Coordinates of C-alpha atoms and ligand atoms in Angstrom, one line a residue:
X204 CA 13.1 31.1 23.7
X205 CA 9.6 31.6 24.6
X206 CA 8.3 29.6 27.7
X207 CA 7.7 26.1 26.5
X208 CA 4.2 24.4 26.9
X209 CA 4.6 21.4 29.2
X210 CA 3.4 17.8 28.5
X211 CA 4.1 14.5 30.1
X212 CA 4.6 12.8 26.7
X213 CA 5.7 14.0 23.5
X214 CA 5.3 11.7 20.5
X215 CA 7.2 12.7 17.3
X216 CA 5.6 10.7 14.3
X217 CA 2.5 9.0 14.0
X218 CA 3.7 5.6 12.4
X219 CA 2.9 2.2 13.7
X220 CA 4.8 2.9 16.8
X221 CA 4.0 6.5 17.7
X222 CA 0.4 6.3 17.0
X223 CA -0.2 3.6 19.7
X224 CA 2.1 5.2 22.0
X225 CA 0.1 8.5 21.9
X226 CA -3.2 6.7 22.1
X227 CA -2.3 4.5 25.0
X228 CA -0.5 7.2 27.0
X229 CA -3.4 9.6 26.4
X230 CA -6.1 7.0 27.0
X231 CA -4.4 6.2 30.4
X232 CA -5.1 10.0 31.3
X233 CA -1.5 11.3 30.6
X234 CA -1.1 14.7 28.9
X235 CA 0.3 13.6 25.4
X236 CA 1.1 15.6 22.2
X237 CA 1.4 13.7 19.1
X238 CA 3.3 15.7 16.3
X239 CA 3.1 14.6 12.8
X240 CA 4.4 16.5 9.7
X241 CA 2.8 14.4 7.1
X242 CA -0.2 12.0 7.0
X243 CA -1.6 11.0 10.4
X244 CA -0.9 7.2 10.7
X245 CA 2.5 7.4 9.1
X246 CA 3.7 5.5 6.0
X247 CA 2.0 2.2 6.2
X248 CA -1.7 3.2 5.8
X249 CA -0.9 6.2 3.6
X250 CA 1.9 5.6 1.1
X251 CA 3.4 2.0 1.8
X252 CA 2.1 -1.3 3.0
X253 CA -1.7 -0.9 2.6
X254 CA -1.9 1.1 -0.6
X255 CA 0.7 -1.2 -2.2
X256 CA -1.3 -4.3 -1.2
X257 CA -4.5 -2.6 -2.6
X258 CA -2.9 -1.8 -6.0
X259 CA -1.4 -5.4 -6.0
X260 CA -4.8 -6.9 -5.5
X261 CA -6.2 -4.8 -8.4
X262 CA -3.3 -6.1 -10.4
X263 CA -4.1 -9.7 -9.4
X264 CA -7.7 -9.3 -10.4
X265 CA -6.7 -8.1 -13.8
X266 CA -4.2 -10.9 -14.2
X267 CA -6.8 -13.2 -13.3
X268 CA -9.3 -11.8 -15.5
X269 CA -6.7 -12.2 -18.4
X270 CA -6.7 -15.8 -17.4
X271 CA -10.4 -15.9 -17.3
X272 CA -10.9 -18.4 -20.0
X273 CA -9.1 -20.9 -17.8
X274 CA -11.8 -20.5 -15.1
X275 CA -14.8 -20.5 -17.7
X276 CA -15.1 -16.5 -17.8
X277 CA -15.9 -15.3 -21.2
X278 CA -14.7 -11.8 -21.9
X279 CA -14.3 -10.2 -25.4
X280 CA -11.5 -7.9 -24.1
X281 CA -10.0 -6.5 -21.1
X282 CA -8.7 -3.1 -20.4
X283 CA -7.4 -1.3 -17.4
X284 CA -8.9 1.9 -16.0
X285 CA -6.1 3.5 -13.9
X286 CA -8.6 6.0 -12.4
X287 CA -10.6 3.3 -11.1
X288 CA -7.5 1.4 -9.6
X289 CA -6.7 4.5 -7.9
X290 CA -10.2 5.5 -6.9
X291 CA -10.5 2.1 -5.0
X292 CA -7.1 2.8 -3.3
X293 CA -7.9 6.4 -2.6
X294 CA -11.2 5.4 -1.0
X295 CA -9.3 2.9 1.4
X296 CA -6.7 5.5 2.3
X297 CA -9.4 8.1 3.1
X298 CA -11.3 5.5 5.3
X299 CA -8.1 4.6 7.1
X300 CA -7.3 8.4 7.7
X301 CA -10.7 8.9 9.1
X302 CA -10.5 5.9 11.5
X303 CA -7.0 7.4 12.7
X304 CA -8.5 10.8 13.2
X305 CA -11.4 9.4 15.2
X306 CA -9.2 7.1 17.4
X307 CA -6.6 10.0 18.0
X308 CA -9.6 12.3 19.2
X309 CA -11.1 9.6 21.2
X310 CA -7.8 8.9 23.0
X311 CA -7.5 12.4 24.3
X312 CA -4.1 12.8 22.6
X313 CA -3.5 16.3 21.2
X314 CA -2.5 16.1 17.5
X315 CA -0.3 18.9 16.4
X316 CA 0.2 18.9 12.7
X317 CA 3.6 20.3 11.8
X318 CA 7.3 19.6 11.8
X319 CA 9.3 19.1 15.0
X320 CA 12.8 20.3 15.5
X321 CA 14.6 20.2 18.8
X322 CA 15.8 23.4 20.4
X323 CA 16.9 22.0 23.6
X324 CA 16.9 18.4 25.3
X325 CA 13.1 17.0 25.2
X326 CA 12.1 20.6 24.0
X327 CA 10.8 20.9 20.3
X328 CA 9.7 23.8 18.1
X329 CA 7.0 22.9 15.9
X330 CA 6.4 24.6 12.6
X331 CA 2.7 24.1 12.4
X332 CA 1.2 23.2 9.1
X333 CA -1.6 25.8 9.7
X334 CA 1.0 28.6 10.2
X335 CA 2.8 29.6 13.3
X336 CA 5.2 28.0 15.9
X337 CA 4.6 26.3 19.1
X338 CA 7.4 25.2 21.6
X339 CA 6.8 22.0 23.7
X340 CA 8.7 20.5 26.4
X341 CA 7.8 17.0 27.8
X342 CA 9.1 14.7 30.7
X343 CA 9.2 11.8 28.1
X344 CA 9.9 11.9 24.3
X345 CA 9.1 9.1 21.8
X346 CA 10.7 9.0 18.4
X347 CA 9.0 7.4 15.7
X348 CA 10.5 9.4 12.8
X349 CA 10.4 6.6 10.2
X350 CA 12.3 6.4 7.0
X351 CA 12.2 7.3 3.4
X352 CA 13.2 6.0 0.0
X353 CA 17.1 6.5 -0.2
X354 CA 18.3 8.3 -3.5
X355 CA 21.6 6.9 -4.5
X356 CA 24.3 8.9 -5.7
X357 CA 24.1 8.2 -9.4
X358 CA 25.0 10.8 -11.9
X359 CA 21.9 12.3 -13.4
X360 CA 19.4 10.2 -11.1
X361 CA 18.2 13.3 -9.2
X362 CA 17.8 15.5 -12.4
X363 CA 15.7 12.7 -13.8
X364 CA 13.2 13.2 -11.1
X365 CA 12.5 9.6 -10.6
X366 CA 9.4 8.2 -8.8
X367 CA 9.7 6.6 -5.3
X368 CA 7.0 4.2 -4.1
X369 CA 5.1 7.4 -3.1
X370 CA 4.4 8.5 -6.5
X371 CA 4.3 5.2 -8.2
X372 CA 1.4 4.0 -6.0
X373 CA -0.5 7.2 -6.8
X374 CA -0.3 7.2 -10.6
X375 CA -3.5 7.7 -12.4
X376 CA -1.8 6.8 -15.7
X377 CA 0.1 3.6 -16.8
X378 CA 3.8 4.1 -17.6
X379 CA 4.4 2.9 -21.1
X380 CA 7.9 1.4 -20.0
X381 CA 8.8 1.5 -16.3
X382 CA 12.5 1.0 -15.4
X383 CA 12.7 -0.2 -11.8
X384 CA 16.1 0.3 -9.8
X385 CA 16.3 -2.4 -7.0
X386 CA 15.0 -5.9 -6.7
X387 CA 14.1 -5.8 -3.0
X388 CA 10.7 -6.1 -1.8
X389 CA 9.4 -2.6 -3.1
X390 CA 10.9 -3.1 -6.4
X391 CA 9.7 -6.7 -6.7
X392 CA 6.1 -5.9 -5.7
X393 CA 5.8 -2.9 -7.8
X394 CA 7.5 -4.3 -10.9
X395 CA 5.0 -7.1 -11.0
X396 CA 1.9 -5.0 -10.2
X397 CA 2.7 -2.4 -13.0
X398 CA 3.4 -5.2 -15.4
X399 CA 0.1 -6.8 -14.8
X400 CA -1.7 -3.5 -15.1
X401 CA 0.0 -3.2 -18.5
X402 CA 3.2 -1.4 -18.4
X403 CA 6.5 -2.9 -20.0
X404 CA 8.7 -3.3 -17.1
X405 CA 12.5 -3.5 -16.8
X406 CA 13.9 -4.6 -13.2
X407 CA 17.5 -3.6 -12.7
X408 CA 19.4 -5.3 -9.7
X409 CA 22.9 -4.9 -8.9
X410 CA 23.4 -8.3 -6.9
X411 CA 23.4 -11.8 -8.6
X412 CA 19.8 -12.6 -7.6
X413 CA 16.3 -10.8 -6.9
X414 CA 15.5 -10.6 -3.2
X415 CA 19.3 -11.0 -2.2
X416 CA 18.8 -11.7 1.5
X417 CA 16.9 -14.9 0.5
X418 CA 18.2 -18.2 -0.4
X419 CA 19.4 -18.6 -4.1
X420 CA 16.7 -20.9 -4.9
X421 CA 14.1 -18.3 -3.9
X422 CA 15.8 -15.8 -6.1
X423 CA 15.9 -18.0 -8.9
X424 CA 12.2 -18.8 -8.6
X425 CA 11.3 -15.2 -8.4
X426 CA 13.2 -14.5 -11.5
X427 CA 11.6 -17.2 -13.3
X428 CA 8.2 -16.0 -12.1
X429 CA 8.9 -12.4 -13.4
X430 CA 10.4 -13.5 -16.8
X431 CA 7.4 -15.7 -17.2
X432 CA 5.1 -12.6 -16.7
X433 CA 7.2 -10.7 -19.3
X434 CA 9.1 -8.6 -16.9
X435 CA 12.9 -8.1 -18.2
X436 CA 15.1 -8.7 -15.2
X437 CA 18.7 -7.6 -15.3
X438 CA 20.8 -9.0 -12.7
X439 CA 24.5 -8.0 -11.7
X440 CA 23.9 -4.7 -13.4
X441 CA 25.5 -1.5 -12.1
X442 CA 24.0 1.8 -12.6
X443 CA 26.3 4.3 -14.3
X444 CA 24.3 7.3 -15.2
X445 CA 20.9 8.4 -16.0
X446 CA 19.7 10.9 -18.6
X447 CA 16.4 12.4 -19.4
X448 CA 13.2 12.8 -17.3
X449 CA 10.9 10.2 -15.7
X450 CA 7.3 10.6 -17.2
X451 CA 8.7 11.4 -20.5
X452 CA 11.9 9.5 -21.7
X453 CA 14.7 8.2 -19.6
X454 CA 18.1 6.4 -20.6
X455 CA 19.7 4.3 -17.8
X456 CA 23.4 3.6 -18.5
X457 CA 24.6 0.3 -16.9
X458 CA 27.5 -2.1 -16.8
X459 CA 26.6 -5.7 -16.8
X460 CA 28.6 -8.9 -17.4
X461 CA 28.7 -8.2 -21.4
X462 CA 30.0 -4.5 -20.6
X463 CA 28.2 -1.2 -21.1
X464 CA 24.6 -0.7 -22.3
X465 CA 21.9 1.6 -22.2
X466 CA 18.2 0.9 -21.4
X467 CA 15.5 3.3 -22.7
X468 CA 12.3 3.7 -21.0
X469 CA 9.5 6.3 -20.2
X470 CA 9.4 6.1 -16.4
X471 CA 12.0 5.7 -13.5
X472 CA 11.2 4.1 -10.0
X473 CA 14.0 4.1 -7.4
X474 CA 13.7 1.2 -4.9
X475 CA 17.2 0.9 -3.7
X476 CA 16.7 0.9 0.1
X477 CA 15.6 3.3 2.9
X478 CA 17.1 6.1 4.8
X479 CA 16.2 7.1 8.5
X480 CA 14.3 10.5 8.8
X481 CA 16.9 11.6 11.4
X482 CA 18.8 14.3 9.6
X483 CA 16.7 17.4 10.0
X484 CA 15.5 17.2 13.5
X485 CA 18.3 18.7 15.3
X486 CA 19.0 15.6 17.4
X487 CA 22.5 17.3 18.3
X488 CA 20.4 19.4 20.8
X489 CA 19.3 16.3 22.7
X490 CA 22.2 13.8 23.4
X491 CA 20.5 11.2 21.0
X492 CA 23.3 9.7 19.0
X493 CA 23.2 8.1 15.7
X494 CA 25.0 5.1 14.3
X495 CA 27.1 5.3 11.1
X496 CA 24.1 4.7 8.9
X497 CA 22.0 7.4 10.3
X498 CA 19.7 5.2 12.5
X499 CA 19.2 6.3 16.2
X500 CA 21.5 4.3 18.7
X501 CA 19.4 2.5 20.9
X502 CA 19.9 -0.3 23.3
X503 CA 17.5 -3.6 23.4
X504 CA 15.0 -1.6 25.3
X505 CA 14.8 1.0 22.8
X506 CA 16.3 3.5 25.1
X507 CA 18.4 6.1 23.2
X508 CA 21.8 7.7 24.6
X509 CA 19.8 10.4 26.0
X510 CA 17.7 10.2 29.2
X511 CA 13.9 9.8 29.0
X512 CA 14.0 9.7 25.1
X513 CA 13.1 6.5 23.3
X514 CA 13.2 5.6 19.6
X515 CA 11.1 3.2 17.8
X516 CA 10.3 1.6 14.5
X517 CA 12.3 2.3 11.2
X518 CA 14.5 5.3 12.8
X519 CA 15.7 3.2 15.6
X520 CA 17.2 0.6 12.9
X521 CA 14.5 -1.9 13.9
X522 CA 13.8 -4.5 11.0
X523 CA 11.6 -2.3 8.6
X524 CA 8.1 -3.6 9.1
X525 CA 5.0 -2.3 10.5
X526 CA 4.4 -5.2 12.7
X527 CA 8.0 -4.5 14.2
X528 CA 7.1 -0.9 14.9
X529 CA 4.0 -1.8 16.6
X530 CA 5.9 -4.5 18.8
X531 CA 8.7 -1.7 19.5
X532 CA 5.8 0.3 21.0
X533 CA 4.7 -2.5 23.2
X534 CA 8.2 -3.2 24.6
X535 CA 8.8 0.5 25.5
X536 CA 5.2 1.1 26.9
X537 CA 5.3 -2.2 29.1
X538 CA 8.8 -1.4 30.4
X539 CA 7.4 2.0 31.5
X540 CA 4.8 0.1 33.4
X541 CA 7.2 -2.2 35.1
X542 CA 7.9 -5.0 32.7
X543 CA 11.3 -6.1 31.5
X544 CA 11.0 -6.7 27.9
X545 CA 13.6 -6.4 25.1
X546 CA 14.4 -6.7 21.4
X547 CA 16.5 -9.5 21.9
X548 CA 15.5 -12.9 20.1
X549 CA 12.5 -11.7 18.5
X550 CA 11.0 -14.0 16.0
X551 CA 10.2 -11.6 13.1
X552 CA 8.2 -12.9 10.1
X553 CA 8.1 -11.2 6.8
X554 CA 6.3 -11.3 3.6
X555 CA 6.8 -10.1 0.0
X556 CA 3.5 -9.7 -1.6
X557 CA 4.4 -10.8 -5.0
X558 CA 1.9 -13.1 -6.4
X559 CA 2.5 -15.7 -5.5
X560 CA 3.6 -14.5 -2.0
X561 CA 7.0 -15.0 -0.4
X562 CA 7.1 -15.6 3.3
X563 CA 9.7 -16.4 5.8
X564 CA 10.0 -16.7 9.6
X565 CA 13.5 -17.7 11.2
X566 CA 16.5 -18.7 9.4
X567 CA 17.0 -19.6 5.8
X568 CA 19.6 -21.9 4.6
X569 CA 22.1 -19.1 3.8
X570 CA 21.9 -17.6 7.2
X571 CA 22.1 -21.1 9.1
X572 CA 25.3 -21.8 7.1
X573 CA 26.7 -18.4 7.9
X574 CA 26.2 -18.9 11.4
X575 CA 27.5 -22.5 11.5
X576 CA 24.2 -24.1 12.4
X577 CA 23.7 -27.5 11.3
X578 CA 20.1 -28.4 10.1
X579 CA 17.9 -30.8 8.4
X580 CA 16.2 -29.6 5.3
X581 CA 12.8 -30.5 4.0
X582 CA 11.7 -28.9 0.8
X583 CA 8.5 -29.7 -1.4
X584 CA 6.9 -28.1 -4.4
X585 CA 3.4 -26.2 -3.7
X586 CA 1.8 -28.2 -6.5
X587 CA 1.9 -31.2 -4.1
X588 CA -0.6 -29.4 -1.8
X589 CA -4.2 -30.3 -3.2
X590 CA -5.4 -26.8 -2.4
X591 CA -3.2 -25.3 -5.2
X592 CA -4.7 -27.5 -7.7
X593 CA -8.3 -26.4 -6.8
X594 CA -7.2 -22.7 -7.6
X595 CA -4.8 -23.4 -10.2
X596 CA -1.8 -21.8 -8.4
X597 CA 0.8 -24.3 -8.6
X598 CA 3.9 -22.2 -8.5
X599 CA 6.6 -22.3 -5.8
X600 CA 7.9 -24.4 -3.0
X601 CA 8.2 -24.3 0.7
X602 CA 10.9 -25.5 3.0
X603 CA 11.7 -25.8 6.6
X604 CA 15.1 -25.9 8.5
X605 CA 14.9 -28.3 11.5
X606 CA 17.7 -28.7 14.0
X607 CA 20.1 -31.5 13.6
X608 CA 20.5 -32.2 17.3
X609 CA 16.7 -31.8 18.3
X610 CA 13.5 -31.5 16.9
X611 CA 13.2 -27.5 16.9
X612 CA 12.1 -25.6 13.8
X613 CA 14.8 -23.3 13.0
X614 CA 13.2 -21.5 10.0
X615 CA 10.4 -21.7 7.3
X616 CA 10.3 -20.2 3.9
X617 CA 7.3 -20.5 1.4
X618 CA 6.9 -19.0 -2.0
X619 CA 3.3 -19.8 -3.2
X620 CA -0.4 -19.4 -2.9
X621 CA -1.3 -17.9 0.5
X622 CA 2.3 -18.4 1.7
X623 CA 1.8 -15.5 4.4
X624 CA -1.1 -17.3 6.1
X625 CA 0.8 -20.6 6.0
X626 CA 3.8 -19.3 7.6
X627 CA 1.7 -18.4 10.6
X628 CA 1.3 -22.0 11.4
X629 CA 5.0 -22.5 11.3
X630 CA 5.5 -19.4 13.3
X631 CA 3.2 -20.4 16.1
X632 CA 4.9 -23.7 16.4
X633 CA 8.2 -22.0 16.7
X634 CA 6.7 -19.3 19.3
X635 CA 5.6 -22.4 21.4
X636 CA 8.9 -24.2 21.1
X637 CA 7.1 -27.2 19.5
X638 CA 8.9 -30.1 18.0
X639 CA 8.4 -30.2 14.4
X640 CA 6.7 -33.6 15.0
X641 CA 3.6 -31.7 16.4
X642 CA 3.0 -30.1 13.0
X643 CA 3.8 -33.3 11.2
X644 CA 1.1 -35.2 13.3
X645 CA -1.3 -32.6 13.4
X646 CA -4.9 -33.0 11.7
X647 CA -5.3 -29.9 9.4
X648 CA -8.6 -29.3 7.6
X649 CA -8.7 -30.6 4.1
X650 CA -8.2 -28.9 1.5
X651 CA -6.1 -26.3 3.1
X652 CA -2.5 -24.9 2.5
X653 CA -1.5 -25.8 6.1
X654 CA -2.2 -29.4 5.2
X655 CA 0.9 -29.2 3.3
X656 CA 2.9 -29.1 6.4
X657 CA 1.9 -32.8 7.1
X658 CA 3.3 -33.8 3.8
X659 CA 6.4 -31.6 4.1
X660 CA 7.3 -32.8 7.4
X661 CA 6.7 -36.5 6.8
X662 CA 10.1 -36.4 4.8
X663 CA 12.4 -35.0 7.8
X664 CA 15.3 -37.3 7.8
X665 CA 15.3 -39.2 11.3
X666 CA 18.2 -38.5 13.5
Ligands
FAD483 C1 6.1 0.5 -0.7 C2 6.3 -0.1 0.8 C3 5.5 -1.2 1.1 C4 5.6 -1.7 2.2 N1 5.0 -2.8 2.8 C5 4.9 -3.4 3.9 C6 4.3 -4.4 4.2 O1 3.6 -5.0 3.4 N2 4.3 -4.9 5.5 C7 5.1 -4.3 6.6 O2 5.1 -4.7 7.8 N3 5.9 -3.3 6.2 C8 5.9 -2.8 4.9 N4 6.5 -1.7 4.7 C9 7.4 -1.1 5.8 C10 6.6 -0.2 6.7 O3 5.7 0.7 5.8 C11 7.5 0.7 7.5 O4 8.4 -0.3 8.2 C12 6.6 1.4 8.8 O5 5.7 2.1 8.1 C13 7.6 2.1 9.7 O6 6.7 2.6 10.7 P1 7.4 3.6 11.5 O7 6.4 3.8 12.6 O8 8.7 3.3 11.9 O9 7.5 5.1 10.6 P2 6.6 5.7 9.7 O10 5.3 5.0 9.4 O11 7.4 6.2 8.5 O12 6.1 7.0 10.4 C14 7.0 8.0 10.8 C15 6.3 9.4 10.9 O13 7.1 10.5 11.3 C16 6.8 11.6 10.7 N5 7.9 12.6 11.0 C17 9.2 12.4 10.7 N6 10.2 13.3 11.2 C18 9.1 14.3 11.7 C19 9.3 15.4 12.3 N7 10.5 16.1 12.5 N8 8.3 16.2 12.8 C20 6.9 15.6 12.7 N9 6.8 14.2 12.0 C21 7.8 13.8 11.5 C22 6.7 11.2 9.2 O14 6.0 12.1 8.6 C23 6.0 9.8 9.3 O15 4.4 10.0 9.1 C24 6.5 -1.1 3.2 C25 7.3 0.0 3.0 C26 7.2 0.5 1.7 C27 7.8 1.8 1.5

């Protein structure tokens, strides 16, 4: 092996965790290399969170235009230009990419575009995109390898060349009939967006409800929403075999409660989960161990089983959100600077950007019951919040779990207009360990969604 080039820090992967590690370390004057095999910035700005929310917003504008008469908009006809939909998204992605390039340059981190593979502990060989190889060794290594769409072992699936979110978010054409496999957040968001853009959509879900980590009332409300929008939702449906080619003609053979059936469509999207990108980087050379699902084993300080190697974000088995990857970075970085932070007891919110949105922070009812936690429940239809009347967005409900033996807020779930923003008020109260009565008695501006918290909490059963 040639003599490795020496760095203080080697960051592999430029996603939510890696880029901040590289920028911050280099900004503090430490010699830092950032290796990225794909697009700078990782999944979120390039192929995941932000492009999906961009397309979802175009789909929302189109759905509002279809409802235009209700708001006084006169249009003779509405048609969708997928090239224009993509143009807006690509412009956004290009702008974000430029911002990442500038910030990386300004930080002083050295960006190496290529694929890293360990050849010794804390030493990698990089296959450079521009050709040639480099060997780098570092005092500290930070792994931010991310994840990719899982491809379940279903006969004929790979041969059908299905889309993942990456291809689906980059379509310049509208699928005539899209079959979506998976009713988690990727499947839900993309099913609704593609339906609103004009595709016929069938959503196939193996479990008895959509968003199966949520309470059954949420799953049922999402199903009603989708059915009302003209999406065919098939629950408790097992995939048996796939024939044909996505983009042309596909036949999805399934078993459901009635027995065997076949769904025919033109395009196939796989959204059945994620897999960590830990398989091709030769971690055996490092002493970094994986768990049984292929995620990097870390302790609650995100230290791996190898000395001076940390893992962050999706590859470390952290909850798969950009905000968690960024938080992972700050835990590792602060600990290197003398802090004692851990991943224990993090309050992690999430949103599913269907329209209306689903937002949750803390426990839902199913989790509280599973953990034997007694709670008081308050639940209220969104339509009771006057703000929803002003915008004609009445759908959904919100609910809060309050401790039975105190006034602590245990969890908040909202399906409705601006649920993601509304959740932040509940989350802030939870972070501050405020009793629910503080929100109940707070004066929120009128007419806002937050005002609904007063109404919701007025109904808490007194202990
Ligand atoms: C369709 C979709 C929508 C989503 N929407 C949201 C959302 O709205 N909000 C949210 O919070 N989360 C969302 N997520 C999840 C979010 O995108 C991820 O949790 C987040 O991007 C993970 O960040 P990360 O830093 O762990 O990894 P990534 O962003 O995946 O970055 C890892 C990087 O490592 C690089 N890499 C891997 N191996 C090597 C190697 N050997 N050499 C060099 N480079 C390597 C990869 O190319 C990649 O760029 C969404 C995901 C999807 C798929």
